[in-house]
Amino acid sequence: MAEETIFSKIIRREIPADIVYQDELVTAFRDIAPQAPTHLLIIPNVLIATANDASEAHEQALGRMITVAGKIAKEEGIAEDGYRLIINCNRHGGQEVYHIHMHLVGGRPLGPMLSH
Ligand code: 5GP
């Protein structure tokens, strides 16, 4: 069983976060250290530590993360210009918080997908 992270506390609103969307499956909130004019995190309400831990039982929540990303992108006014959705996994992916999350970044040209 994976250990809870700070993101579980954000979902339960036990610590402050700028939550822009929440439903029975997912929560979306602004990243505390934005790397672009728009930078949000979209997470499942259930704890899935990494992409390696995703199973069929999670498909509804994982699918919802993408539809919510599109909805938020429209609300943020970045849908037409475009944006990037990123899920980092484990060390080589640069994952820091072990509650799976999708970054929604945009609001400026983001350049090549990988810097090095
Ligand atoms: P990772 O590197 O795991 O893909 O991304 C973790 C992200 O979570 C980082 O962009 C980091 O800024 C963000 N983050 C870490 N702790 C907090 C927090 O307490 N609140 C918010 N809103 N974002 C956080």
Short mmCIF file of C-alpha atoms and ligand atoms in Angstrom, two decimals:
data_model
loop_
_atom_site.label_atom_id
_atom_site.label_comp_id
_atom_site.label_asym_id
_atom_site.label_seq_id
_atom_site.Cartn_x
_atom_site.Cartn_y
_atom_site.Cartn_z
CA MET A 1 0.00 0.00 0.00
CA ALA A 2 1.49 3.33 -1.07
CA GLU A 3 2.03 6.06 1.50
CA GLU A 4 -0.17 9.12 1.32
CA THR A 5 1.46 12.32 0.09
CA ILE A 6 0.64 15.97 0.56
CA PHE A 7 -1.72 15.64 -2.42
CA SER A 8 -4.15 13.51 -0.35
CA LYS A 9 -4.34 16.38 2.13
CA ILE A 10 -5.03 18.81 -0.72
CA ILE A 11 -7.86 16.56 -1.98
CA ARG A 12 -9.39 16.50 1.49
CA ARG A 13 -8.81 20.27 1.82
CA GLU A 14 -6.75 19.77 4.96
CA ILE A 15 -4.03 22.06 3.62
CA PRO A 16 -4.49 25.08 1.37
CA ALA A 17 -4.26 24.82 -2.40
CA ASP A 18 -5.74 26.78 -5.28
CA ILE A 19 -8.23 24.11 -6.34
CA VAL A 20 -9.87 25.00 -9.67
CA TYR A 21 -11.88 21.80 -10.16
CA GLN A 22 -12.99 18.81 -8.11
CA ASP A 23 -15.46 16.02 -8.69
CA GLU A 24 -15.94 12.48 -7.37
CA LEU A 25 -12.93 11.19 -9.35
CA VAL A 26 -10.32 13.92 -9.76
CA THR A 27 -8.99 17.17 -8.30
CA ALA A 28 -7.17 19.95 -10.18
CA PHE A 29 -5.14 22.69 -8.53
CA ARG A 30 -2.43 25.21 -9.39
CA ASP A 31 1.17 24.07 -9.03
CA ILE A 32 2.91 25.77 -6.13
CA ALA A 33 6.00 26.45 -8.30
CA PRO A 34 4.61 27.20 -11.77
CA GLN A 35 6.97 26.66 -14.70
CA ALA A 36 4.72 28.44 -17.21
CA PRO A 37 1.96 31.08 -17.06
CA THR A 38 -0.54 28.24 -16.69
CA HIS A 39 0.63 25.27 -14.62
CA LEU A 40 -1.91 23.03 -12.94
CA LEU A 41 -1.83 19.51 -11.57
CA ILE A 42 -4.69 17.10 -12.18
CA ILE A 43 -4.79 14.09 -9.89
CA PRO A 44 -7.08 11.15 -9.15
CA ASN A 45 -8.79 11.35 -5.76
CA VAL A 46 -7.72 7.77 -5.12
CA LEU A 47 -4.03 7.24 -4.37
CA ILE A 48 -2.17 5.76 -7.33
CA ALA A 49 1.54 6.21 -6.65
CA THR A 50 2.95 6.08 -10.19
CA ALA A 51 1.93 5.22 -13.75
CA ASN A 52 3.30 1.74 -12.98
CA ASP A 53 0.56 1.29 -10.39
CA ALA A 54 -2.36 2.19 -12.67
CA SER A 55 -4.77 -0.64 -13.34
CA GLU A 56 -8.05 -1.19 -15.17
CA ALA A 57 -9.90 -0.18 -12.02
CA HIS A 58 -8.42 3.30 -12.38
CA GLU A 59 -9.32 3.87 -16.02
CA GLN A 60 -12.35 6.03 -15.32
CA ALA A 61 -10.38 8.42 -13.11
CA LEU A 62 -7.38 8.44 -15.47
CA GLY A 63 -9.63 9.20 -18.43
CA ARG A 64 -11.37 11.94 -16.47
CA MET A 65 -7.98 13.59 -15.90
CA ILE A 66 -7.72 14.21 -19.65
CA THR A 67 -11.24 15.49 -20.17
CA VAL A 68 -10.82 17.82 -17.20
CA ALA A 69 -7.50 19.02 -18.65
CA GLY A 70 -9.26 20.05 -21.85
CA LYS A 71 -12.01 21.82 -19.92
CA ILE A 72 -9.52 23.74 -17.78
CA ALA A 73 -7.41 24.64 -20.82
CA LYS A 74 -10.48 26.24 -22.39
CA GLU A 75 -11.26 28.12 -19.18
CA GLU A 76 -7.65 29.33 -18.96
CA GLY A 77 -7.81 30.52 -22.58
CA ILE A 78 -4.93 28.34 -23.76
CA ALA A 79 -6.81 25.61 -25.64
CA GLU A 80 -6.42 27.12 -29.11
CA ASP A 81 -2.72 27.99 -28.82
CA GLY A 82 -2.05 24.64 -27.17
CA TYR A 83 -0.42 23.23 -24.09
CA ARG A 84 1.38 20.17 -22.78
CA LEU A 85 0.18 17.34 -20.54
CA ILE A 86 2.97 15.55 -18.66
CA ILE A 87 3.02 12.57 -16.30
CA ASN A 88 6.44 11.88 -14.77
CA CYS A 89 7.18 8.37 -13.48
CA ASN A 90 9.85 7.42 -10.94
CA ARG A 91 13.45 8.63 -10.90
CA HIS A 92 14.26 8.84 -14.58
CA GLY A 93 10.95 10.59 -15.21
CA GLY A 94 11.73 13.14 -12.50
CA GLN A 95 8.74 12.27 -10.31
CA GLU A 96 8.88 14.05 -6.95
CA VAL A 97 5.43 13.40 -5.49
CA TYR A 98 4.31 9.77 -5.41
CA HIS A 99 0.63 10.37 -6.11
CA ILE A 100 0.20 10.20 -9.87
CA HIS A 101 -0.43 13.64 -11.35
CA MET A 102 -0.76 15.16 -14.77
CA HIS A 103 0.86 18.55 -15.29
CA LEU A 104 -1.11 20.93 -17.52
CA VAL A 105 1.34 23.56 -18.70
CA GLY A 106 0.87 26.33 -21.23
CA GLY A 107 0.44 30.02 -21.80
CA ARG A 108 3.67 30.36 -23.79
CA PRO A 109 5.50 28.36 -26.47
CA LEU A 110 7.00 25.44 -24.56
CA GLY A 111 9.85 24.57 -26.90
CA PRO A 112 11.12 21.07 -27.58
CA MET A 113 9.57 18.31 -25.51
CA LEU A 114 12.86 17.25 -23.91
CA SER A 115 15.62 19.74 -23.06
CA HIS A 116 18.33 17.08 -22.87
P1 5GP B 1 6.66 15.88 -10.27
O1 5GP B 1 8.08 16.33 -10.34
O2 5GP B 1 6.43 14.86 -9.19
O3 5GP B 1 6.11 15.45 -11.60
O4 5GP B 1 5.82 17.18 -9.91
C1 5GP B 1 5.45 17.52 -8.62
C2 5GP B 1 4.87 18.91 -8.69
O5 5GP B 1 4.13 19.15 -7.50
C3 5GP B 1 5.91 20.02 -8.79
O6 5GP B 1 5.68 20.78 -9.97
C4 5GP B 1 5.72 20.83 -7.52
O7 5GP B 1 5.91 22.21 -7.71
C5 5GP B 1 4.30 20.49 -7.13
N1 5GP B 1 4.03 20.53 -5.70
C6 5GP B 1 4.76 19.91 -4.72
N2 5GP B 1 4.22 20.14 -3.51
C7 5GP B 1 3.13 20.91 -3.74
C8 5GP B 1 2.15 21.47 -2.85
O8 5GP B 1 2.19 21.31 -1.64
N3 5GP B 1 1.15 22.20 -3.42
C9 5GP B 1 1.08 22.40 -4.77
N4 5GP B 1 0.07 23.14 -5.24
N5 5GP B 1 1.99 21.88 -5.63
C10 5GP B 1 3.00 21.15 -5.12
#
